[in-house]
């Protein structure tokens, strides 16, 4: 669910199983001209985004932010993309994916012979093996305590969502292909993208060689928590580098970290202001871009985005949707507004690792003070008059299963604010609740203030734990509750264990319910859609019964463009406005 934040849900739902590659052209300057970058046009397109890039690796817990996901989407190799209808579309620019059998499930990945990284090196099965190792968790033998700390064995690659699929070591390995054989059926097999970073770059950055990396992948046994093998030092160095080596706050001086396998590559980054992308000169295929440069400006304030569009400083914006934003855009001349519902939602999560919420009565009392209807009316209703409070943790309105889930998940216990009942549950207690949220997001500020005011009526003191760096603080747990949004890719079910599996690295609020965790894991191997829905609805009910937190509303989506920019179409999934960047012209 791509934060807003991207949890695989990019933050939000489903995290792409193999992320984004970015590593610069060896020998290139940081700002190649349009001609130098091989572009068919010298046009510069400038857009605005709310969040700044924090990592070139979207798939780690700390890097799982929407803007990081957009960067990864534009710069990493992709075997599939999603269409405007969220249907999975093969990307033959990179290669082909072929299911060889159902029982056992076997899938073959074959790279095109001319596929290259932006430094001119061929994309090969070396890169597929590394991507598979990262996404599969094949080598992990770790056991963790209740706080998620490793107590025995080894955890190699760190993922925002623990890998929901299991395969044997790849077989039929050639220079350009590998075959994966699944140990169990996997519901989202056609979304698995076993490639992210160039093996030759990662090996060098980790202080080893590609040959030694491949040897480590071959020699290291599958993880066994009951009898963990000693850590393979080479593989551990590689994993440690991937886990943190791509986290940056400015343009890396080491340009190898920018090597790209997608249609675009990063060429410049002015911290807190903008990032510049240019065409990858080695990229070929239908997704090759039609412009010379893409500049992404980081503008958190929606009104400032609108002003930038009106002044011609940017060609397109994707602001936080609000009544004021819509009003300002309606009054602007030469502006095209494109809106729709996002596959995303805002929510309040309670931190189960917090001492204040160890008591179930305190959790339920606090949730009974949350003014969800007031929050909806102040933020969403002015934009979407028929919008309603969201009453599910796993479904969105209009999706199959939503109405059925709402009927049985006990969400009606929190349909209205009930201060008297909250006081009864507190029985004289006056707890203090620190809430983490994005102070630069007006909607989140309004939500926090509404909650703070309402909770005070029940004797609950709500402390402001907001920060512009909220996303990097989520995993740390130094808060009692958090307000943010999950954005789904638009397809798949990988977000379920990310949210509800005990000790999953994407389970930021440390929710630990044995039944929900078991069901979350089982959803990943359940191919029967009716049975899958039953399991999801059971998890949804557990979440409300255990006072997990509260969903607030489905997020409205909004793009706006100048009359000069053509090809932008609405998409409510994780990749946002850049989902079809190769169709843009100016």
Coordinates of C-alpha atoms in Angstrom, one line a residue:
X1 CA 0.0 0.0 0.0
X2 CA 3.6 2.6 -2.7
X3 CA 3.2 6.7 1.9
X4 CA 1.8 8.7 0.8
X5 CA 4.0 6.1 1.7
X6 CA 4.3 3.0 -0.4
X7 CA 4.1 -0.1 1.4
X8 CA 3.8 -2.4 -1.4
X9 CA 1.0 -0.8 -0.9
X10 CA 3.6 2.0 -2.4
X11 CA 3.1 3.2 1.9
X12 CA 2.1 2.3 -0.2
X13 CA 0.0 -1.7 -0.2
X14 CA 2.1 -3.9 -2.1
X15 CA 5.7 -3.3 -2.4
X16 CA 7.2 -4.2 -5.8
X17 CA 9.1 -7.4 -5.2
X18 CA 12.2 -6.2 -6.9
X19 CA 12.8 -2.6 -6.9
X20 CA 14.5 0.1 -8.6
X21 CA 17.8 0.4 -10.1
X22 CA 19.7 3.6 -10.4
X23 CA 23.3 3.8 -11.0
X24 CA 25.0 6.4 -13.2
X25 CA 26.7 6.1 -16.6
X26 CA 30.3 5.5 -16.0
X27 CA 32.2 8.4 -17.4
X28 CA 29.2 10.6 -17.9
X29 CA 28.9 14.1 -16.4
X30 CA 26.1 14.6 -13.9
X31 CA 24.1 16.8 -16.3
X32 CA 24.4 15.4 -19.8
X33 CA 22.7 17.4 -22.5
X34 CA 19.7 16.1 -24.4
X35 CA 21.8 15.1 -27.3
X36 CA 24.4 13.5 -25.1
X37 CA 21.7 11.4 -23.5
X38 CA 20.4 10.2 -26.8
X39 CA 17.0 11.9 -26.5
X40 CA 14.9 12.4 -29.5
X41 CA 13.9 15.8 -28.2
X42 CA 15.5 18.6 -26.2
X43 CA 12.4 19.5 -24.4
X44 CA 12.4 19.8 -20.6
X45 CA 9.4 18.7 -18.7
X46 CA 9.1 19.9 -15.1
X47 CA 6.7 18.4 -12.5
X48 CA 6.1 18.8 -8.8
X49 CA 5.9 16.1 -6.1
X50 CA 5.1 16.4 -2.4
X51 CA 7.9 14.2 -1.0
X52 CA 11.6 14.3 -1.6
X53 CA 13.7 11.3 -2.6
X54 CA 15.3 9.6 0.4
X55 CA 16.7 6.5 -1.2
X56 CA 17.4 4.8 -4.5
X57 CA 16.2 1.6 -3.0
X58 CA 12.4 1.6 -2.5
X59 CA 12.2 -1.9 -1.1
X60 CA 13.7 -1.4 2.3
X61 CA 11.6 -0.4 5.4
X62 CA 13.3 3.0 5.5
X63 CA 13.1 3.6 1.8
X64 CA 9.5 2.6 1.2
X65 CA 8.3 6.1 0.3
X66 CA 6.1 7.0 -2.7
X67 CA 8.7 9.3 -4.4
X68 CA 11.4 6.7 -4.0
X69 CA 9.0 4.3 -5.7
X70 CA 8.5 6.7 -8.6
X71 CA 12.2 7.1 -9.0
X72 CA 12.7 3.3 -9.0
X73 CA 9.9 2.8 -11.5
X74 CA 11.5 5.2 -14.0
X75 CA 15.1 3.9 -13.5
X76 CA 14.9 0.2 -12.8
X77 CA 14.3 -2.7 -15.2
X78 CA 10.6 -3.8 -15.2
X79 CA 9.2 -7.1 -16.6
X80 CA 5.7 -5.8 -16.1
X81 CA 3.8 -2.5 -15.8
X82 CA 0.2 -1.7 -14.9
X83 CA -2.2 -0.1 -17.3
X84 CA -4.7 2.6 -16.4
X85 CA -7.2 -0.2 -15.5
X86 CA -4.6 -1.8 -13.2
X87 CA -4.3 -4.8 -15.4
X88 CA -0.8 -6.3 -15.5
X89 CA 0.9 -5.6 -18.8
X90 CA 4.1 -7.4 -19.9
X91 CA 7.0 -5.1 -20.6
X92 CA 8.8 -6.7 -23.5
X93 CA 11.4 -3.9 -23.6
X94 CA 13.3 -5.9 -20.9
X95 CA 12.3 -9.4 -21.8
X96 CA 9.6 -12.0 -21.4
X97 CA 8.0 -13.9 -18.5
X98 CA 6.6 -17.3 -19.3
X99 CA 4.7 -19.7 -16.9
X100 CA 6.0 -23.2 -17.7
X101 CA 3.7 -25.2 -15.4
X102 CA 1.1 -24.8 -12.6
X103 CA 2.1 -27.8 -10.5
X104 CA 4.7 -27.1 -9.5
X105 CA 4.5 -23.4 -10.4
X106 CA 7.5 -22.8 -12.7
X107 CA 8.2 -19.4 -14.3
X108 CA 10.9 -18.5 -16.8
X109 CA 12.4 -15.0 -17.1
X110 CA 14.3 -14.3 -20.4
X111 CA 16.1 -11.0 -21.0
X112 CA 16.3 -9.4 -24.4
X113 CA 19.7 -9.9 -26.0
X114 CA 20.2 -6.1 -26.4
X115 CA 19.1 -5.2 -22.9
X116 CA 21.8 -3.0 -21.3
X117 CA 22.4 -0.9 -18.2
X118 CA 23.1 2.8 -18.7
X119 CA 26.8 2.2 -18.3
X120 CA 26.8 0.0 -21.4
X121 CA 27.1 -3.3 -19.6
X122 CA 24.7 -6.0 -20.7
X123 CA 21.8 -7.0 -18.3
X124 CA 22.3 -10.7 -17.7
X125 CA 21.2 -13.5 -15.5
X126 CA 23.8 -12.3 -12.9
X127 CA 21.4 -9.4 -12.3
X128 CA 18.4 -11.7 -12.2
X129 CA 20.0 -14.0 -9.6
X130 CA 20.9 -11.0 -7.4
X131 CA 17.3 -9.6 -7.8
X132 CA 15.8 -13.0 -6.9
X133 CA 18.1 -13.4 -3.9
X134 CA 17.0 -10.0 -2.6
X135 CA 13.3 -10.5 -3.2
X136 CA 12.9 -14.1 -2.1
X137 CA 14.5 -14.2 1.3
X138 CA 15.9 -17.6 0.3
X139 CA 19.0 -17.4 2.4
X140 CA 17.5 -16.0 5.6
X141 CA 17.9 -18.2 8.7
X142 CA 17.1 -15.6 11.3
X143 CA 14.9 -15.9 14.4
X144 CA 13.6 -12.6 15.8
X145 CA 12.3 -11.6 19.2
X146 CA 9.1 -9.6 19.8
X147 CA 10.8 -6.4 18.9
X148 CA 12.0 -7.7 15.6
X149 CA 15.7 -8.1 16.7
X150 CA 17.6 -11.1 15.3
X151 CA 18.4 -13.5 18.1
X152 CA 19.9 -16.3 16.0
X153 CA 20.8 -17.1 12.4
X154 CA 21.3 -14.5 9.7
X155 CA 19.0 -12.0 8.0
X156 CA 20.5 -10.9 4.7
X157 CA 18.4 -8.6 2.6
X158 CA 16.1 -6.1 4.4
X159 CA 12.6 -5.7 2.8
X160 CA 9.8 -3.4 3.6
X161 CA 7.6 -6.4 3.2
X162 CA 9.0 -9.8 4.0
X163 CA 9.0 -12.0 0.9
X164 CA 5.6 -13.7 0.5
X165 CA 6.9 -16.4 -1.9
X166 CA 9.3 -19.3 -1.7
X167 CA 11.2 -20.9 -4.5
X168 CA 14.0 -23.3 -5.0
X169 CA 17.4 -22.0 -6.2
X170 CA 16.9 -20.9 -9.8
X171 CA 17.5 -23.5 -12.5
X172 CA 18.1 -23.6 -16.3
X173 CA 20.4 -20.6 -15.9
X174 CA 21.8 -19.2 -19.1
X175 CA 23.5 -15.9 -19.8
X176 CA 20.0 -14.3 -20.4
X177 CA 17.5 -16.4 -18.4
X178 CA 16.6 -18.2 -15.2
X179 CA 13.7 -20.4 -14.2
X180 CA 12.0 -20.2 -10.8
X181 CA 10.2 -23.2 -9.3
X182 CA 7.9 -22.3 -6.4
X183 CA 7.7 -24.5 -3.3
X184 CA 4.1 -23.4 -2.9
X185 CA 1.6 -21.7 -5.1
X186 CA 1.9 -17.9 -5.1
X187 CA -1.0 -15.7 -5.7
X188 CA 0.9 -12.8 -7.2
X189 CA 3.5 -14.7 -9.2
X190 CA 2.9 -12.5 -12.3
X191 CA 4.0 -9.4 -10.3
X192 CA 7.4 -10.8 -9.3
X193 CA 10.1 -8.8 -10.9
X194 CA 13.4 -10.5 -10.0
X195 CA 15.8 -7.7 -10.9
X196 CA 16.7 -4.4 -9.3
X197 CA 20.4 -3.5 -9.2
X198 CA 23.3 -4.3 -11.5
X199 CA 25.3 -7.2 -10.0
X200 CA 28.6 -5.8 -11.3
X201 CA 28.1 -2.5 -9.5
X202 CA 26.8 -4.0 -6.3
X203 CA 29.7 -6.4 -6.1
X204 CA 32.2 -3.6 -6.6
X205 CA 30.5 -1.4 -4.1
X206 CA 30.4 -4.2 -1.5
X207 CA 34.2 -4.8 -2.0
X208 CA 34.0 -8.1 -3.9
X209 CA 33.7 -9.3 -7.5
X210 CA 30.8 -10.5 -9.5
X211 CA 32.3 -14.0 -9.7
X212 CA 32.6 -14.1 -5.9
X213 CA 29.1 -12.8 -5.5
X214 CA 27.7 -15.5 -7.9
X215 CA 29.7 -18.1 -6.0
X216 CA 28.3 -16.9 -2.7
X217 CA 24.7 -17.2 -4.2
X218 CA 25.4 -20.7 -5.3
X219 CA 27.3 -22.0 -2.2
X220 CA 25.1 -20.4 0.5
X221 CA 22.5 -23.0 1.7
X222 CA 18.8 -22.1 1.9
X223 CA 18.0 -20.6 5.2
X224 CA 17.0 -22.9 8.0
X225 CA 15.9 -21.3 11.3
X226 CA 16.1 -24.6 13.1
X227 CA 19.7 -25.2 12.1
X228 CA 21.1 -21.9 10.8
X229 CA 24.4 -22.1 8.9
X230 CA 27.2 -19.6 9.5
X231 CA 26.7 -16.3 7.6
X232 CA 28.4 -16.2 4.2
X233 CA 30.6 -13.1 4.5
X234 CA 30.5 -12.2 0.9
X235 CA 26.7 -12.4 0.6
X236 CA 26.3 -10.5 3.9
X237 CA 28.5 -7.7 2.6
X238 CA 26.5 -7.5 -0.6
X239 CA 23.2 -7.5 1.4
X240 CA 24.4 -4.9 3.8
X241 CA 25.3 -2.6 1.0
X242 CA 22.0 -3.0 -0.8
X243 CA 20.1 -2.5 2.5
X244 CA 21.6 0.9 3.2
X245 CA 24.1 1.9 0.5
X246 CA 21.5 3.5 -1.7
X247 CA 20.0 5.7 1.1
X248 CA 21.1 9.3 0.2
X249 CA 20.2 12.9 0.9
X250 CA 22.1 14.4 -2.1
X251 CA 23.5 13.3 -5.4
X252 CA 26.1 10.5 -4.7
X253 CA 29.7 11.4 -5.7
X254 CA 30.0 7.8 -6.7
X255 CA 28.2 7.8 -10.0
X256 CA 28.0 4.0 -10.2
X257 CA 25.2 4.3 -7.8
X258 CA 23.2 6.0 -10.5
X259 CA 23.4 3.3 -13.1
X260 CA 20.0 2.7 -14.6
X261 CA 18.1 -0.1 -16.3
X262 CA 14.9 1.9 -17.0
X263 CA 14.0 4.6 -19.5
X264 CA 15.4 7.4 -17.4
X265 CA 18.4 8.0 -15.2
X266 CA 19.2 10.5 -12.5
X267 CA 21.6 13.2 -13.5
X268 CA 21.3 15.9 -10.8
X269 CA 19.9 16.5 -7.4
X270 CA 19.6 19.8 -5.5
X271 CA 18.6 18.7 -2.0
X272 CA 15.2 20.0 -0.8
X273 CA 14.6 21.5 -4.2
X274 CA 14.6 19.2 -7.2
X275 CA 16.0 16.1 -9.0
X276 CA 16.7 15.9 -12.7
X277 CA 16.3 12.8 -14.9
X278 CA 17.6 12.3 -18.5
X279 CA 16.9 9.5 -20.9
X280 CA 19.0 6.4 -20.5
X281 CA 21.0 6.3 -23.8
X282 CA 21.1 2.4 -23.7
X283 CA 17.3 2.0 -23.3
X284 CA 15.4 0.7 -26.3
X285 CA 11.7 -0.3 -26.7
X286 CA 8.2 1.1 -26.5
X287 CA 8.9 2.9 -23.1
X288 CA 11.6 5.1 -24.4
X289 CA 10.8 8.7 -23.5
X290 CA 10.1 11.5 -25.9
X291 CA 11.8 14.4 -24.2
X292 CA 15.3 15.5 -23.2
X293 CA 15.0 16.1 -19.5
X294 CA 12.5 15.6 -16.6
X295 CA 12.9 17.8 -13.6
X296 CA 11.0 16.8 -10.4
X297 CA 10.6 19.7 -8.0
X298 CA 9.9 18.9 -4.3
X299 CA 7.0 21.1 -3.2
X300 CA 5.2 19.9 -0.2
X301 CA 2.6 22.6 0.0
X302 CA -0.3 22.1 -2.4
X303 CA -1.0 25.9 -2.8
X304 CA 2.7 26.4 -3.7
X305 CA 2.4 23.6 -6.3
X306 CA -0.7 25.4 -7.9
X307 CA 1.2 28.7 -7.9
X308 CA 4.2 27.1 -9.6
X309 CA 1.9 25.6 -12.3
X310 CA 0.1 28.9 -12.8
X311 CA 3.4 30.8 -13.2
X312 CA 4.7 28.3 -15.7
X313 CA 7.5 27.0 -13.4
X314 CA 6.2 23.5 -13.7
X315 CA 4.2 21.6 -16.4
X316 CA 2.3 19.3 -14.1
X317 CA 1.6 18.8 -10.4
X318 CA 0.4 16.0 -8.2
X319 CA -0.6 17.9 -5.0
X320 CA -2.4 16.7 -1.9
X321 CA -6.0 17.0 -3.0
X322 CA -8.0 19.5 -0.9
X323 CA -11.0 21.8 -1.4
X324 CA -8.7 24.8 -1.5
X325 CA -6.5 23.1 -4.1
X326 CA -9.4 22.3 -6.4
X327 CA -10.8 25.8 -6.0
X328 CA -7.5 27.4 -7.0
X329 CA -7.1 25.1 -10.0
X330 CA -10.6 25.8 -11.2
X331 CA -9.8 29.5 -11.1
X332 CA -6.6 29.1 -13.1
X333 CA -6.5 29.6 -16.8
X334 CA -4.8 27.1 -19.2
X335 CA -4.8 24.4 -16.7
X336 CA -6.2 20.9 -17.2
X337 CA -7.4 19.1 -14.0
X338 CA -7.4 15.3 -14.0
X339 CA -8.9 13.7 -10.9
X340 CA -10.0 10.3 -9.6
X341 CA -9.8 8.0 -6.6
X342 CA -6.5 6.8 -5.4
X343 CA -5.8 3.1 -4.6
X344 CA -4.8 4.6 -1.3
X345 CA -6.1 5.6 2.1
X346 CA -5.3 7.6 5.1
X347 CA -5.3 5.9 8.5
X348 CA -4.5 6.1 12.2
X349 CA -2.3 3.2 13.4
X350 CA -1.7 2.4 17.1
X351 CA 1.8 1.4 18.1
X352 CA 1.5 -2.0 19.8
X353 CA 5.1 -1.6 21.0
X354 CA 4.0 1.5 23.0
X355 CA 3.4 1.0 26.8
X356 CA 0.3 3.3 26.7
X357 CA -1.5 0.9 24.3
X358 CA -0.7 -2.4 26.1
X359 CA -4.1 -2.1 27.7
X360 CA -6.9 -3.0 25.2
X361 CA -9.3 -0.7 27.0
X362 CA -7.0 2.3 26.4
X363 CA -6.7 1.4 22.7
X364 CA -10.5 1.2 22.3
X365 CA -11.1 4.3 24.4
X366 CA -8.8 6.3 22.2
X367 CA -10.3 5.0 19.0
X368 CA -13.8 6.0 20.3
X369 CA -12.6 9.6 20.3
X370 CA -11.4 9.7 16.7
X371 CA -13.8 12.1 14.8
X372 CA -13.6 10.3 11.5
X373 CA -16.8 12.0 10.1
X374 CA -15.5 15.4 10.9
X375 CA -12.1 14.6 9.3
X376 CA -13.8 13.3 6.2
X377 CA -16.1 16.4 5.9
X378 CA -13.2 18.8 6.3
X379 CA -10.8 17.1 3.9
X380 CA -12.6 14.9 1.4
X381 CA -16.2 15.8 1.1
X382 CA -15.5 19.3 -0.4
X383 CA -13.8 17.4 -3.3
X384 CA -15.9 14.3 -3.4
X385 CA -19.4 15.0 -2.1
X386 CA -20.5 11.4 -2.0
X387 CA -17.4 10.2 -0.1
X388 CA -17.9 8.2 3.1
X389 CA -15.7 7.2 6.0
X390 CA -13.6 4.2 5.2
X391 CA -14.6 1.1 7.2
X392 CA -12.1 -1.5 6.2
X393 CA -8.3 -2.1 6.6
X394 CA -8.0 -4.3 3.5
X395 CA -10.6 -3.1 1.0
X396 CA -11.6 0.2 -0.6
X397 CA -15.1 1.3 -1.6
X398 CA -16.1 -0.2 -4.9
X399 CA -13.7 -3.1 -4.7
X400 CA -15.3 -6.6 -4.6
X401 CA -15.5 -7.7 -1.0
X402 CA -15.7 -4.2 0.6
X403 CA -19.4 -4.3 1.4
X404 CA -19.2 -7.9 2.7
X405 CA -16.2 -7.0 4.9
X406 CA -17.9 -4.0 6.4
X407 CA -21.0 -6.0 7.4
X408 CA -18.9 -8.4 9.5
X409 CA -15.7 -6.7 10.7
X410 CA -17.2 -4.8 13.6
X411 CA -16.2 -1.4 12.2
X412 CA -19.6 -0.1 13.3
X413 CA -18.3 0.0 16.9
X414 CA -16.4 3.1 15.9
X415 CA -19.0 4.6 13.6
X416 CA -19.5 7.6 15.9
X417 CA -17.4 9.4 18.5
X418 CA -18.5 8.2 22.0
X419 CA -16.7 10.2 24.7
X420 CA -18.8 8.8 27.5
X421 CA -17.9 5.2 26.6
X422 CA -14.3 6.2 26.2
X423 CA -14.3 7.6 29.7
X424 CA -15.8 4.4 31.1
X425 CA -13.1 2.3 29.5
X426 CA -10.4 4.6 30.8
X427 CA -11.9 4.3 34.3
X428 CA -10.2 7.5 35.5
X429 CA -7.0 7.1 33.6
X430 CA -5.6 10.1 31.7
X431 CA -3.1 8.6 29.2
X432 CA -0.7 10.6 27.0
X433 CA -0.5 9.7 23.3
X434 CA 2.2 10.9 21.1
X435 CA 1.3 11.0 17.4
X436 CA 3.7 10.9 14.5
X437 CA 2.6 12.6 11.2
X438 CA 3.9 14.7 8.4
X439 CA 3.9 18.3 9.5
X440 CA 4.3 19.5 5.9
X441 CA 1.0 17.8 4.8
X442 CA -1.9 20.1 5.5
X443 CA -4.4 17.2 5.5
X444 CA -2.4 15.3 8.1
X445 CA -2.0 18.5 10.2
X446 CA -5.8 19.0 10.2
X447 CA -6.4 15.3 11.1
X448 CA -4.0 15.5 14.0
X449 CA -5.6 18.7 15.4
X450 CA -9.1 17.2 15.1
X451 CA -8.0 14.1 17.0
X452 CA -6.1 16.1 19.6
X453 CA -9.2 18.2 20.3
X454 CA -11.6 15.3 20.5
X455 CA -9.4 13.0 22.6
X456 CA -9.0 15.8 25.2
X457 CA -12.7 15.6 26.0
X458 CA -12.1 12.1 27.3
X459 CA -9.1 13.1 29.3
X460 CA -6.5 11.8 26.8
X461 CA -3.6 14.2 26.2
X462 CA -2.4 14.0 22.6
X463 CA 1.2 15.2 22.2
X464 CA 2.5 16.5 18.9
X465 CA 5.1 14.1 17.5
X466 CA 4.9 15.4 14.0
X467 CA 7.9 15.8 11.8
X468 CA 8.8 16.6 8.1
X469 CA 11.0 13.4 8.4
X470 CA 8.0 11.3 9.5
X471 CA 8.7 8.5 7.0
X472 CA 12.2 7.8 8.3
X473 CA 10.8 7.7 11.9
X474 CA 8.1 5.1 11.3
X475 CA 10.3 2.1 11.8
X476 CA 11.9 3.5 15.0
X477 CA 8.7 3.3 17.0
X478 CA 9.3 6.5 19.1
X479 CA 5.6 7.3 19.1
X480 CA 2.3 5.9 20.3
X481 CA 0.2 6.3 17.1
X482 CA 0.8 7.5 13.6
X483 CA -1.2 9.1 10.8
X484 CA -0.2 8.5 7.2
X485 CA -1.3 6.9 4.0
X486 CA -0.8 3.7 2.2
X487 CA -0.7 3.7 -1.6
X488 CA -1.2 0.4 -3.4
X489 CA 0.4 -0.5 -6.7
X490 CA -3.1 -1.3 -7.9
X491 CA -2.8 -5.0 -8.2
X492 CA -1.8 -8.0 -6.0
X493 CA -2.0 -9.0 -2.4
X494 CA 1.6 -8.7 -1.1
X495 CA 0.6 -5.9 1.2
X496 CA -1.3 -8.3 3.5
X497 CA 1.6 -9.9 5.3
X498 CA 3.5 -6.6 5.2
X499 CA 0.8 -5.1 7.4
X500 CA -0.4 -8.0 9.6
X501 CA 2.4 -10.6 9.8
X502 CA 4.2 -10.6 13.1
X503 CA 7.7 -9.1 12.9
X504 CA 7.3 -8.2 9.2
X505 CA 9.6 -5.3 8.6
X506 CA 6.8 -3.3 7.0
X507 CA 4.6 -3.9 10.1
X508 CA 5.6 -0.6 11.5
X509 CA 3.1 -0.5 14.4
X510 CA 4.3 -4.0 15.7
X511 CA 0.9 -5.5 15.5
X512 CA 1.2 -9.1 16.7
X513 CA -1.9 -11.3 16.5
X514 CA -1.1 -15.0 16.0
X515 CA -4.3 -15.7 14.0
X516 CA -4.0 -12.6 11.8
X517 CA -0.3 -13.3 11.1
X518 CA -1.0 -16.9 10.1
X519 CA -3.9 -15.9 7.8
X520 CA -1.7 -13.1 6.3
X521 CA 1.0 -15.6 5.3
X522 CA -1.6 -18.1 4.0
X523 CA -3.1 -15.5 1.7
X524 CA 0.0 -15.6 -0.4
X525 CA -0.4 -19.2 -1.4
X526 CA -4.2 -19.1 -1.7
X527 CA -5.3 -19.1 -5.4
X528 CA -9.0 -19.7 -4.8
X529 CA -10.5 -16.1 -4.9
X530 CA -13.5 -16.9 -2.7
X531 CA -11.3 -18.5 -0.1
X532 CA -8.8 -15.6 -0.3
X533 CA -11.7 -13.1 0.3
X534 CA -12.8 -15.1 3.4
X535 CA -9.3 -14.9 4.8
X536 CA -8.9 -11.2 4.1
X537 CA -12.3 -10.5 5.8
X538 CA -11.2 -12.5 8.8
X539 CA -8.1 -10.4 9.1
X540 CA -10.1 -7.2 8.7
X541 CA -12.4 -8.3 11.6
X542 CA -9.4 -9.1 13.9
X543 CA -7.9 -5.7 13.2
X544 CA -11.1 -3.9 14.4
X545 CA -11.7 -6.3 17.3
X546 CA -8.1 -5.8 18.5
X547 CA -8.2 -2.0 18.1
X548 CA -5.4 -2.0 15.5
X549 CA -6.2 1.5 14.6
X550 CA -8.8 3.1 12.3
X551 CA -8.9 3.7 8.5
X552 CA -10.0 7.2 7.9
X553 CA -10.8 7.8 4.2
X554 CA -9.9 6.7 0.7
X555 CA -7.6 9.4 -0.7
X556 CA -8.8 11.5 -3.6
X557 CA -6.3 11.9 -6.4
X558 CA -5.5 14.9 -8.4
X559 CA -3.2 15.8 -11.3
X560 CA -3.1 19.1 -13.1
X561 CA -1.1 20.0 -16.2
X562 CA -0.4 23.0 -18.4
X563 CA -1.8 23.1 -21.9
X564 CA 1.7 22.4 -23.3
X565 CA 2.1 19.0 -21.7
X566 CA 0.3 16.2 -23.5
X567 CA -0.1 12.5 -22.7
X568 CA -0.7 12.7 -18.9
X569 CA -3.6 10.4 -17.9
X570 CA -5.0 9.7 -14.4
X571 CA -3.7 6.7 -12.4
X572 CA -4.5 6.1 -8.8
X573 CA -1.8 3.6 -8.0
X574 CA 1.6 3.8 -6.4
X575 CA 3.5 5.2 -9.4
X576 CA 1.2 8.2 -9.5
X577 CA 1.5 10.7 -12.3
X578 CA 4.7 9.2 -13.8
X579 CA 3.0 5.8 -14.5
X580 CA 3.0 6.5 -18.3
X581 CA 5.9 9.0 -18.5
X582 CA 7.0 7.5 -21.8
X583 CA 3.8 8.8 -23.4
X584 CA 4.5 12.4 -22.4
X585 CA 5.3 15.1 -25.0
X586 CA 5.6 18.8 -24.8

